[in-house]
Coordinates of C-alpha atoms and ligand atoms in Angstrom, one line a residue:
M1 CA 76.4 3.1 -22.7
N2 CA 74.5 5.8 -21.6
K3 CA 71.1 6.9 -24.4
A4 CA 71.5 9.7 -26.2
V5 CA 68.9 12.8 -25.0
T6 CA 67.8 14.8 -27.8
N7 CA 67.4 19.0 -28.2
V8 CA 69.9 19.8 -25.5
E9 CA 69.6 23.7 -24.7
T10 CA 70.3 26.5 -22.4
A11 CA 67.2 28.3 -22.8
S12 CA 64.2 27.6 -24.2
P13 CA 60.3 28.8 -24.8
C14 CA 59.5 25.1 -23.7
L15 CA 60.1 24.9 -19.8
A16 CA 63.1 22.4 -19.9
N17 CA 64.4 19.1 -18.3
F18 CA 67.5 19.1 -16.0
I19 CA 69.8 16.5 -16.7
D20 CA 73.4 15.6 -15.9
G21 CA 73.7 19.9 -15.5
R22 CA 72.1 20.7 -19.0
F23 CA 68.4 21.8 -20.0
V24 CA 67.5 18.9 -22.5
T25 CA 64.1 19.4 -24.1
V26 CA 62.9 16.2 -25.2
G27 CA 61.4 16.0 -28.9
G28 CA 58.1 15.4 -29.3
K29 CA 55.8 15.5 -26.3
S30 CA 55.0 18.8 -24.2
F31 CA 52.1 20.3 -21.8
E32 CA 50.8 23.2 -20.7
N33 CA 51.6 25.3 -17.8
R34 CA 48.3 27.3 -17.0
N35 CA 48.5 30.4 -14.2
P36 CA 45.3 29.7 -12.3
A37 CA 44.5 33.0 -10.7
T38 CA 44.3 33.8 -14.8
G39 CA 43.8 30.9 -17.0
E40 CA 46.4 32.3 -19.2
L41 CA 49.5 29.7 -20.7
I42 CA 52.7 30.5 -18.9
N43 CA 55.1 28.0 -20.9
L44 CA 54.8 24.8 -22.2
V45 CA 56.7 22.1 -20.6
S46 CA 59.2 19.3 -21.9
E47 CA 58.0 15.7 -20.8
A48 CA 60.4 13.2 -19.8
D49 CA 59.5 10.1 -21.7
A50 CA 61.1 7.0 -20.4
V51 CA 64.4 7.3 -21.9
A52 CA 65.1 11.0 -20.8
V53 CA 64.0 9.4 -16.7
D54 CA 66.7 6.3 -17.9
D55 CA 69.7 9.0 -18.7
A56 CA 68.7 10.9 -15.6
V57 CA 69.0 8.2 -13.7
R58 CA 72.2 7.1 -15.1
A59 CA 73.4 11.0 -14.4
A60 CA 72.5 10.8 -10.9
R61 CA 74.3 7.3 -10.8
R62 CA 77.6 8.7 -12.4
A63 CA 77.6 11.7 -10.0
L64 CA 77.7 8.9 -7.0
K65 CA 80.7 8.2 -8.1
G66 CA 82.4 11.3 -9.1
P67 CA 83.3 13.9 -7.1
W68 CA 80.3 14.4 -5.2
G69 CA 80.9 10.9 -3.5
R70 CA 84.4 12.0 -2.7
M71 CA 83.2 15.2 -1.3
S72 CA 83.9 15.7 2.5
E73 CA 81.0 16.5 4.7
Q74 CA 82.5 19.7 4.9
E75 CA 82.8 20.7 1.5
R76 CA 79.4 19.5 0.2
S77 CA 77.8 22.0 3.3
A78 CA 79.8 24.7 2.1
I79 CA 77.9 23.8 -2.1
L80 CA 74.7 23.7 0.0
R81 CA 75.1 26.9 1.8
K82 CA 76.2 28.6 -1.8
V83 CA 72.4 26.8 -3.1
A84 CA 70.9 29.1 -0.4
D85 CA 72.7 32.3 -1.2
G86 CA 71.7 31.7 -4.9
I87 CA 68.0 31.6 -4.1
M88 CA 68.0 34.2 -2.1
K89 CA 70.0 36.2 -4.9
R90 CA 67.6 35.9 -7.1
F91 CA 64.7 35.4 -4.8
D92 CA 62.4 37.6 -7.4
E93 CA 62.9 35.2 -10.0
F94 CA 61.7 32.2 -8.0
L95 CA 59.1 34.6 -6.3
K96 CA 57.6 35.2 -9.8
A97 CA 58.0 31.8 -10.9
E98 CA 56.3 30.4 -7.6
V99 CA 53.3 33.0 -7.9
L100 CA 52.6 32.3 -11.7
D101 CA 52.7 28.8 -11.2
T102 CA 50.5 28.6 -8.0
G103 CA 48.5 31.6 -8.0
K104 CA 49.2 32.3 -4.8
P105 CA 49.8 36.2 -2.8
A106 CA 53.4 36.9 -3.1
S107 CA 53.2 38.3 0.2
L108 CA 52.7 34.9 1.0
A109 CA 55.1 33.5 -1.1
S110 CA 57.7 36.0 -0.4
H111 CA 57.9 34.9 4.0
I112 CA 57.1 31.2 3.3
D113 CA 57.5 29.3 -0.1
I114 CA 61.0 31.1 -1.1
P115 CA 63.0 32.1 2.2
R116 CA 61.8 28.4 3.4
G117 CA 63.2 26.9 -0.1
A118 CA 66.3 28.4 0.7
A119 CA 66.6 27.8 4.5
N120 CA 66.1 24.3 4.0
F121 CA 69.7 24.1 2.5
N122 CA 71.6 25.9 4.7
I123 CA 69.8 23.9 8.1
F124 CA 70.7 20.9 6.3
A125 CA 74.0 22.2 5.5
D126 CA 74.6 22.4 9.6
Q127 CA 72.6 19.2 10.6
V128 CA 74.9 16.8 8.3
L129 CA 77.8 18.4 10.2
T130 CA 76.7 17.7 13.6
L131 CA 75.7 13.4 12.9
S132 CA 77.1 10.9 15.0
T133 CA 77.3 7.4 15.0
E134 CA 77.3 4.8 17.8
T135 CA 80.5 2.6 19.4
F136 CA 80.4 -0.4 21.4
R137 CA 82.7 -2.4 22.9
M138 CA 82.6 -6.6 23.6
A139 CA 84.3 -8.9 25.4
T140 CA 85.5 -11.9 23.6
P141 CA 86.3 -15.6 25.5
D142 CA 90.0 -14.4 24.7
G143 CA 90.2 -11.4 27.0
A144 CA 91.1 -9.4 24.1
G145 CA 87.5 -7.5 23.1
A146 CA 86.2 -6.3 19.7
L147 CA 85.5 -2.9 19.2
N148 CA 81.6 -1.8 17.0
Y149 CA 81.3 1.2 15.3
A150 CA 79.0 2.3 12.6
I151 CA 79.3 4.6 9.8
R152 CA 76.7 6.1 7.4
V153 CA 76.7 6.0 3.8
P154 CA 74.2 7.8 1.5
R155 CA 72.0 5.2 0.4
G156 CA 72.6 6.6 -3.2
V157 CA 70.8 8.0 -5.6
I158 CA 67.2 9.0 -4.6
G159 CA 63.7 9.6 -6.5
V160 CA 61.7 12.8 -4.9
V161 CA 58.4 12.8 -6.1
C162 CA 56.6 16.3 -5.1
P163 CA 53.2 18.0 -5.0
W164 CA 52.3 21.6 -6.5
N165 CA 51.2 23.2 -2.4
L166 CA 54.5 24.7 -1.5
P167 CA 56.6 23.5 -4.9
L168 CA 60.2 24.6 -3.8
L169 CA 59.4 24.4 0.4
L170 CA 58.6 20.6 -0.1
M171 CA 60.8 19.9 -2.8
T172 CA 64.2 21.4 -1.5
W173 CA 62.8 19.9 2.2
K174 CA 64.0 16.3 0.5
V175 CA 67.0 17.6 -1.9
A176 CA 68.6 19.6 0.5
P177 CA 69.0 16.6 3.1
A178 CA 69.6 14.0 0.2
L179 CA 72.3 16.0 -0.7
A180 CA 73.9 17.2 2.4
C181 CA 74.2 13.4 3.7
G182 CA 76.2 12.7 -0.1
N183 CA 73.1 10.8 -2.4
T184 CA 72.2 12.4 -5.7
V185 CA 68.8 13.5 -6.6
V186 CA 66.2 12.9 -9.8
V187 CA 63.2 15.1 -8.6
K188 CA 59.8 15.1 -10.2
P189 CA 57.9 18.2 -10.0
S190 CA 54.1 18.5 -10.2
E191 CA 53.1 18.7 -13.2
E192 CA 51.4 22.0 -12.0
T193 CA 54.1 23.7 -10.7
P194 CA 57.6 22.7 -12.7
T195 CA 59.2 26.1 -12.7
T196 CA 61.1 26.6 -9.9
A197 CA 62.5 23.0 -9.7
A198 CA 64.1 23.9 -13.2
L199 CA 65.3 27.0 -12.0
L200 CA 67.1 25.9 -9.2
G201 CA 69.0 23.6 -12.0
E202 CA 70.6 26.9 -12.5
V203 CA 71.5 27.9 -9.0
M204 CA 73.1 24.2 -8.5
N205 CA 75.6 25.2 -11.8
E206 CA 76.3 28.4 -10.0
A207 CA 77.1 26.9 -7.1
G208 CA 79.2 24.3 -7.8
V209 CA 76.9 21.3 -7.7
P210 CA 78.4 18.8 -10.1
P211 CA 76.6 17.8 -12.9
G212 CA 74.1 14.8 -12.4
V213 CA 73.9 15.6 -9.2
Y214 CA 70.5 17.6 -9.2
N215 CA 68.0 16.2 -12.0
V216 CA 64.5 17.2 -12.6
V217 CA 62.1 15.2 -15.3
H218 CA 58.6 16.8 -15.7
G219 CA 55.6 15.2 -16.3
F220 CA 52.5 13.2 -14.9
G221 CA 52.5 10.9 -12.4
P222 CA 51.1 7.1 -14.5
N223 CA 52.9 6.2 -16.9
S224 CA 54.2 9.3 -17.2
A225 CA 57.7 10.3 -15.5
G226 CA 56.4 9.4 -12.2
E227 CA 55.8 6.5 -12.8
F228 CA 59.0 5.8 -14.7
L229 CA 60.8 7.3 -12.0
T230 CA 59.7 5.6 -9.0
R231 CA 59.9 2.0 -11.3
H232 CA 63.4 2.6 -12.0
P233 CA 65.8 0.3 -10.9
G234 CA 68.9 2.5 -10.3
V235 CA 66.9 4.2 -7.8
D236 CA 67.6 3.0 -4.3
G237 CA 65.1 5.2 -2.5
V238 CA 62.0 7.3 -3.1
T239 CA 60.9 10.1 -0.9
F240 CA 57.0 11.6 -1.8
T241 CA 54.7 14.4 -1.0
G242 CA 51.6 13.9 -2.0
E243 CA 48.1 12.2 -1.9
T244 CA 47.4 8.9 0.2
A245 CA 46.2 6.8 -3.1
T246 CA 49.5 8.7 -5.2
G247 CA 51.5 7.3 -1.9
T248 CA 50.2 3.8 -1.9
A249 CA 50.9 3.4 -5.6
I250 CA 54.3 4.5 -5.1
M251 CA 55.0 2.3 -2.3
K252 CA 54.0 -0.8 -4.7
A253 CA 56.4 0.6 -6.8
A254 CA 59.1 0.9 -4.7
A255 CA 58.1 -3.0 -3.4
D256 CA 60.1 -4.2 -6.3
G257 CA 63.3 -4.3 -5.6
V258 CA 62.6 -3.7 -1.8
R259 CA 63.3 0.0 -1.8
P260 CA 62.4 2.4 1.0
V261 CA 60.3 4.8 0.8
S262 CA 59.7 8.0 2.9
L263 CA 55.6 9.0 2.1
E264 CA 54.2 12.5 3.6
L265 CA 50.3 11.7 2.5
G266 CA 47.3 13.6 3.2
G267 CA 45.2 14.8 6.0
K268 CA 42.0 15.9 7.5
N269 CA 43.4 17.9 10.7
A270 CA 41.3 18.8 13.2
A271 CA 41.4 21.8 15.1
V272 CA 40.0 21.3 19.1
V273 CA 38.7 24.8 20.7
F274 CA 37.9 24.7 24.2
A275 CA 36.1 27.2 26.1
D276 CA 38.6 28.9 27.9
C277 CA 40.9 29.3 25.1
N278 CA 42.1 32.7 24.2
L279 CA 39.7 33.6 21.6
D280 CA 41.3 36.2 19.6
K281 CA 44.3 33.8 19.0
A282 CA 42.2 31.0 18.3
I283 CA 40.1 33.2 15.7
E284 CA 43.9 34.5 14.3
G285 CA 45.4 30.6 14.0
T286 CA 42.3 29.1 12.7
M287 CA 41.5 31.7 10.1
R288 CA 45.3 30.6 8.9
S289 CA 45.2 27.0 9.0
V290 CA 42.1 26.9 7.2
F291 CA 42.4 29.8 4.6
A292 CA 46.3 30.1 4.0
N293 CA 46.9 28.8 0.4
C294 CA 43.7 28.8 -0.5
G295 CA 43.2 25.8 1.8
Q296 CA 45.9 24.2 0.0
V297 CA 47.8 22.9 2.7
C298 CA 47.9 19.6 4.0
L299 CA 48.9 20.3 7.6
G300 CA 45.5 22.6 7.1
T301 CA 42.3 22.3 9.1
E302 CA 39.0 21.1 7.7
R303 CA 37.2 19.8 11.1
V304 CA 37.0 22.6 13.6
Y305 CA 35.4 21.6 17.1
V306 CA 34.4 23.9 19.5
E307 CA 33.0 23.7 22.7
R308 CA 29.6 24.5 23.2
P309 CA 29.9 27.4 25.3
I310 CA 32.0 29.8 22.7
F311 CA 30.2 27.7 19.9
D312 CA 27.9 30.6 18.4
V313 CA 30.5 33.2 18.9
F314 CA 33.2 31.5 17.2
V315 CA 31.5 30.8 14.4
E316 CA 30.2 34.6 14.1
R317 CA 33.5 35.7 14.4
L318 CA 35.5 33.2 12.0
K319 CA 33.2 34.0 9.7
A320 CA 33.1 37.8 9.7
T321 CA 36.8 37.5 9.6
A322 CA 36.9 34.9 6.9
A323 CA 34.4 37.4 4.6
G324 CA 37.5 40.0 4.7
L325 CA 39.0 38.1 2.7
K326 CA 40.3 39.7 -1.0
M327 CA 40.8 36.9 -3.9
G328 CA 42.5 38.8 -6.9
D329 CA 45.9 39.3 -8.5
P330 CA 48.3 37.2 -6.7
F331 CA 51.2 40.3 -7.0
D332 CA 48.6 42.7 -5.4
K333 CA 49.9 43.9 -1.8
A334 CA 45.8 43.8 -0.7
T335 CA 45.2 40.1 -1.9
T336 CA 44.6 38.0 0.8
M337 CA 43.7 34.8 -1.1
G338 CA 44.4 33.1 -4.2
P339 CA 42.9 30.7 -6.4
L340 CA 43.0 26.9 -6.2
I341 CA 45.6 25.2 -8.6
S342 CA 43.6 24.4 -11.5
Q343 CA 40.0 24.3 -12.9
E344 CA 40.2 20.4 -12.3
H345 CA 40.9 21.2 -8.4
R346 CA 38.1 23.6 -8.5
K347 CA 35.7 21.1 -9.7
K348 CA 36.8 18.7 -7.0
V349 CA 36.6 21.2 -4.4
L350 CA 33.1 22.2 -5.6
S351 CA 31.9 18.6 -5.5
Y352 CA 32.1 18.8 -2.1
Y353 CA 30.4 22.2 -1.9
D354 CA 27.3 20.7 -3.6
K355 CA 27.7 17.5 -1.2
A356 CA 27.4 20.0 1.8
K357 CA 23.9 21.2 0.2
A358 CA 23.0 18.1 -0.7
E359 CA 23.3 16.9 2.8
G360 CA 21.3 20.0 4.6
A361 CA 24.5 21.7 5.7
T362 CA 24.2 25.3 7.6
L363 CA 26.2 27.4 4.9
V364 CA 27.6 30.3 7.3
L365 CA 29.8 31.9 4.2
G366 CA 30.6 31.1 0.7
G367 CA 29.6 27.8 -1.2
G368 CA 30.4 28.9 -5.0
V369 CA 32.6 30.7 -7.0
P370 CA 33.5 34.4 -6.6
D371 CA 32.3 37.2 -8.6
L372 CA 36.2 38.5 -10.1
S373 CA 36.2 40.9 -13.0
G374 CA 38.6 41.2 -15.7
S375 CA 41.4 38.5 -16.4
Y376 CA 41.0 37.0 -13.2
A377 CA 37.0 35.6 -14.1
K378 CA 39.2 32.8 -15.7
G379 CA 40.9 31.9 -12.6
S380 CA 40.4 29.0 -10.6
F381 CA 39.2 31.1 -7.2
V382 CA 36.3 29.4 -4.8
Q383 CA 34.7 31.4 -2.2
P384 CA 36.1 30.8 1.4
T385 CA 33.5 28.5 3.3
I386 CA 32.2 27.8 6.1
W387 CA 29.4 24.7 7.4
T388 CA 28.0 23.9 10.6
G389 CA 25.2 21.2 11.0
L390 CA 26.7 17.9 9.0
K391 CA 26.7 14.7 10.3
E392 CA 30.1 13.1 11.6
T393 CA 29.7 10.2 8.8
S394 CA 29.1 13.3 5.8
P395 CA 32.2 12.5 3.5
V396 CA 32.7 16.4 3.8
I397 CA 33.8 15.7 7.1
R398 CA 35.7 12.2 6.2
E399 CA 37.0 13.2 3.3
E400 CA 40.1 15.2 2.4
I401 CA 39.1 18.4 0.4
F402 CA 42.0 20.5 0.3
G403 CA 40.1 23.6 -0.2
P404 CA 39.3 27.1 1.9
C405 CA 36.4 25.6 3.7
C406 CA 35.9 24.0 7.0
H407 CA 33.2 22.3 8.8
I408 CA 32.6 23.4 12.5
Q409 CA 30.8 21.1 15.0
P410 CA 30.4 21.6 18.6
F411 CA 31.2 19.6 21.7
D412 CA 30.4 18.8 25.2
S413 CA 33.4 17.1 27.3
E414 CA 37.2 16.8 26.4
D415 CA 37.1 12.7 26.1
E416 CA 34.3 13.9 23.2
A417 CA 36.3 16.3 21.6
V418 CA 39.6 13.8 21.4
T419 CA 37.3 11.1 20.4
L420 CA 35.8 13.3 17.5
A421 CA 39.4 14.3 16.5
N422 CA 40.8 10.8 16.5
D423 CA 38.0 9.7 14.5
S424 CA 39.7 9.8 10.7
P425 CA 41.7 7.8 8.7
Y426 CA 44.3 10.5 9.0
G427 CA 46.3 11.5 11.1
L428 CA 48.7 14.2 10.3
A429 CA 48.0 17.4 12.5
T430 CA 46.0 19.3 15.0
S431 CA 45.8 22.6 16.9
I432 CA 44.3 22.6 20.4
W433 CA 43.4 25.8 21.6
T434 CA 43.5 25.8 25.4
E435 CA 45.0 28.4 27.9
N436 CA 44.7 25.7 30.5
L437 CA 48.5 24.4 30.0
T438 CA 47.6 21.2 32.0
R439 CA 44.5 20.0 30.1
A440 CA 46.4 21.2 26.7
H441 CA 49.2 18.5 27.8
R442 CA 46.7 15.6 28.1
V443 CA 44.5 16.2 25.2
A444 CA 47.8 16.2 23.2
A445 CA 48.9 13.2 24.3
Q446 CA 45.6 11.3 23.1
I447 CA 45.0 12.8 19.5
D448 CA 46.8 10.2 17.0
V449 CA 48.8 12.7 14.8
G450 CA 52.3 13.1 13.7
I451 CA 52.5 17.2 15.0
T452 CA 49.9 18.4 17.5
W453 CA 49.9 22.7 18.1
V454 CA 48.9 23.8 21.0
N455 CA 47.8 27.8 20.7
S456 CA 49.8 28.2 17.0
W457 CA 49.4 26.3 13.9
F458 CA 52.4 25.9 11.4
L459 CA 55.0 26.9 13.8
R460 CA 57.4 24.7 12.7
D461 CA 61.0 24.0 13.9
L462 CA 63.2 22.0 11.1
R463 CA 64.8 20.3 13.4
T464 CA 61.3 18.2 14.8
P465 CA 60.4 15.2 13.5
F466 CA 57.6 15.6 10.8
G467 CA 55.6 13.6 9.3
G468 CA 51.8 11.7 9.6
S469 CA 50.3 9.1 11.7
K470 CA 47.7 6.8 10.1
Q471 CA 47.1 7.1 6.6
S472 CA 49.1 10.4 6.6
G473 CA 52.4 8.6 5.8
I474 CA 55.5 6.6 7.1
G475 CA 58.5 7.7 8.4
R476 CA 59.9 10.9 9.7
E477 CA 61.7 13.9 8.0
G478 CA 63.1 17.2 9.7
G479 CA 66.9 17.7 11.2
V480 CA 68.3 13.9 12.3
H481 CA 65.1 12.3 11.1
S482 CA 66.1 13.1 7.7
M483 CA 69.9 11.9 7.8
E484 CA 67.8 8.5 9.3
F485 CA 66.3 8.0 6.0
Y486 CA 69.0 9.5 3.1
T487 CA 71.6 7.2 5.2
E488 CA 72.3 4.0 5.6
L489 CA 74.1 2.7 8.7
R490 CA 76.7 0.1 8.5
N491 CA 78.4 -1.4 11.4
V492 CA 82.3 -2.4 11.5
C493 CA 83.4 -5.1 14.2
I494 CA 86.9 -5.3 14.6
K495 CA 88.6 -7.9 16.6
L496 CA 91.1 -6.3 18.6
Ligands
NAD501 P1 49.2 13.8 -5.9 O1 49.5 12.8 -5.3 O2 48.3 13.9 -6.7 O3 50.8 14.1 -6.8 C1 51.9 14.3 -6.2 C2 53.1 14.0 -6.8 O4 53.3 12.7 -7.6 C3 52.7 15.0 -8.8 O5 54.1 15.3 -9.0 C4 52.4 13.8 -9.5 O6 53.0 14.0 -10.6 C5 52.6 12.4 -8.9 N1 52.1 11.1 -9.3 C6 50.7 10.8 -9.3 N2 50.5 9.4 -9.7 C7 52.0 9.1 -9.3 C8 52.5 7.8 -9.6 N3 51.5 6.6 -10.1 N4 53.5 6.8 -9.9 C9 54.7 8.5 -9.5 N5 54.2 9.9 -9.4 C10 52.9 9.9 -9.1 O7 49.4 15.0 -5.1 P2 49.2 16.7 -5.2 O8 47.4 16.9 -5.5 O9 50.1 17.3 -6.0 O10 49.0 17.6 -3.9 C11 48.1 17.3 -2.9 C12 48.3 16.5 -1.9 O11 49.4 16.5 -1.1 C13 47.2 16.4 -0.8 O12 46.6 14.9 -0.5 C14 48.1 16.7 0.3 O13 47.3 16.6 1.5 C15 49.1 16.0 0.0 N6 50.3 17.0 0.8 C16 50.9 16.0 2.0 C17 51.8 17.1 2.5 C18 52.4 16.1 3.9 O14 53.7 16.2 4.0 N7 51.9 15.4 4.4 C19 52.5 17.8 1.6 C20 51.6 18.7 0.9 C21 51.0 17.9 0.7

């Protein structure tokens, strides 16, 4: 029998978990959710204990057998379109919640995070209607033959564990295909950014998603909701985006019960800028790839390799453009860079700023904390930072910093550029800047990453395979590749 959950409420000053279609605060424990731009308290968040996580998983298992499990793909697809519409109808609420939780400029969240959050539901509502499977006729000794055909079934209950850098976008990137395929989900949003996942619970109810199909449990990783969820035997698969070390822990947890994992992990991405590039485009693209979202994008660039003839001019132009970034009120249209997600993350990023200094880097720009006034003085802002002159063995060049910073290094040949770009335990993304198409194809084929952009960055067609090589992840999501993870193929063999 299901264990009772405590204190069922519809609205609460304490942000509630969303279990079986209802908002639920769990007695006892809560944690603070602070605005990283000002340090001010936004709300308290109810931390799900092991009993609440168990309630959520049980609700999700029941929902598999309920109306959701019996719906046609067309019916599910229509409901998911209503979810997309519901997000767009409440656009301003989602925007405000995302900006308060992350501190990112509203101008960024309003054209990336929220519309992409809605688009994820539409794209997978389409995708599920075009899924095909295979059939094979085979010969048999009696001459009558046999027919094989494959059917796709949902995997079951999916545990979805999310990071804080693009909270709604990355969460719906997993929830939408999982639901389209007929699974049910229990989501553990980041403890730093819990609000939009909870708000989506209201939209799910309004759109007619049956109770238990979408559940949200708040909390942390180890010995909290994240670990309770990924270790729960009632979870049939885990999809995770976050740090490589966390992915390793989750993969170990999923090994009990031999559950599949899809892991989208960290990166230390290179940009390779050839002397024959269009310099205006290369500067504009590198500005975005280094500084967008305050450098907190898994696909962002932290290593820039520039062919020697244009090295000095590239460094000067990137410096001049980055010096124009404006920090402060995220709701002010003039603000172009927000804070880091937390004071703790700021300590981490500043420790790399210190390391670069200690190792004798040439500081081209930044390197510290900006002087902001009023309430933003308490925010977790750091200066946009550019270095040159470090050895490739430096931790600043080897390790993911996840801040608004990059190191720029010259190179002299195409082979050297490829070697430098590939010299990393990570393999998520790269950007190549060249007007020579033959070179672009040749270099792209040699870089060991999941995604290579040529003369662009973050240009995403959601039907394409997305994921990382080496320690940047396992599996691919996007388009049909998401459907592969969120369904299981079964073969039926009929003797004719
Ligand atoms: P994180 O790994 O610290 O946390 C991610 C989530 O995992 C959080 O919800 C956290 O509570 C949970 N968690 C932590 N330990 C856990 C455990 N032992 N068991 C279960 N859950 C646990 O990552 P973050 O700091 O939130 O996000 C930043 C990282 O995410 C960066 O490394 C970045 O590169 C990566 N990232 C990757 C992609 C991608 O697509 N490859 C996209 C965005 C972010």
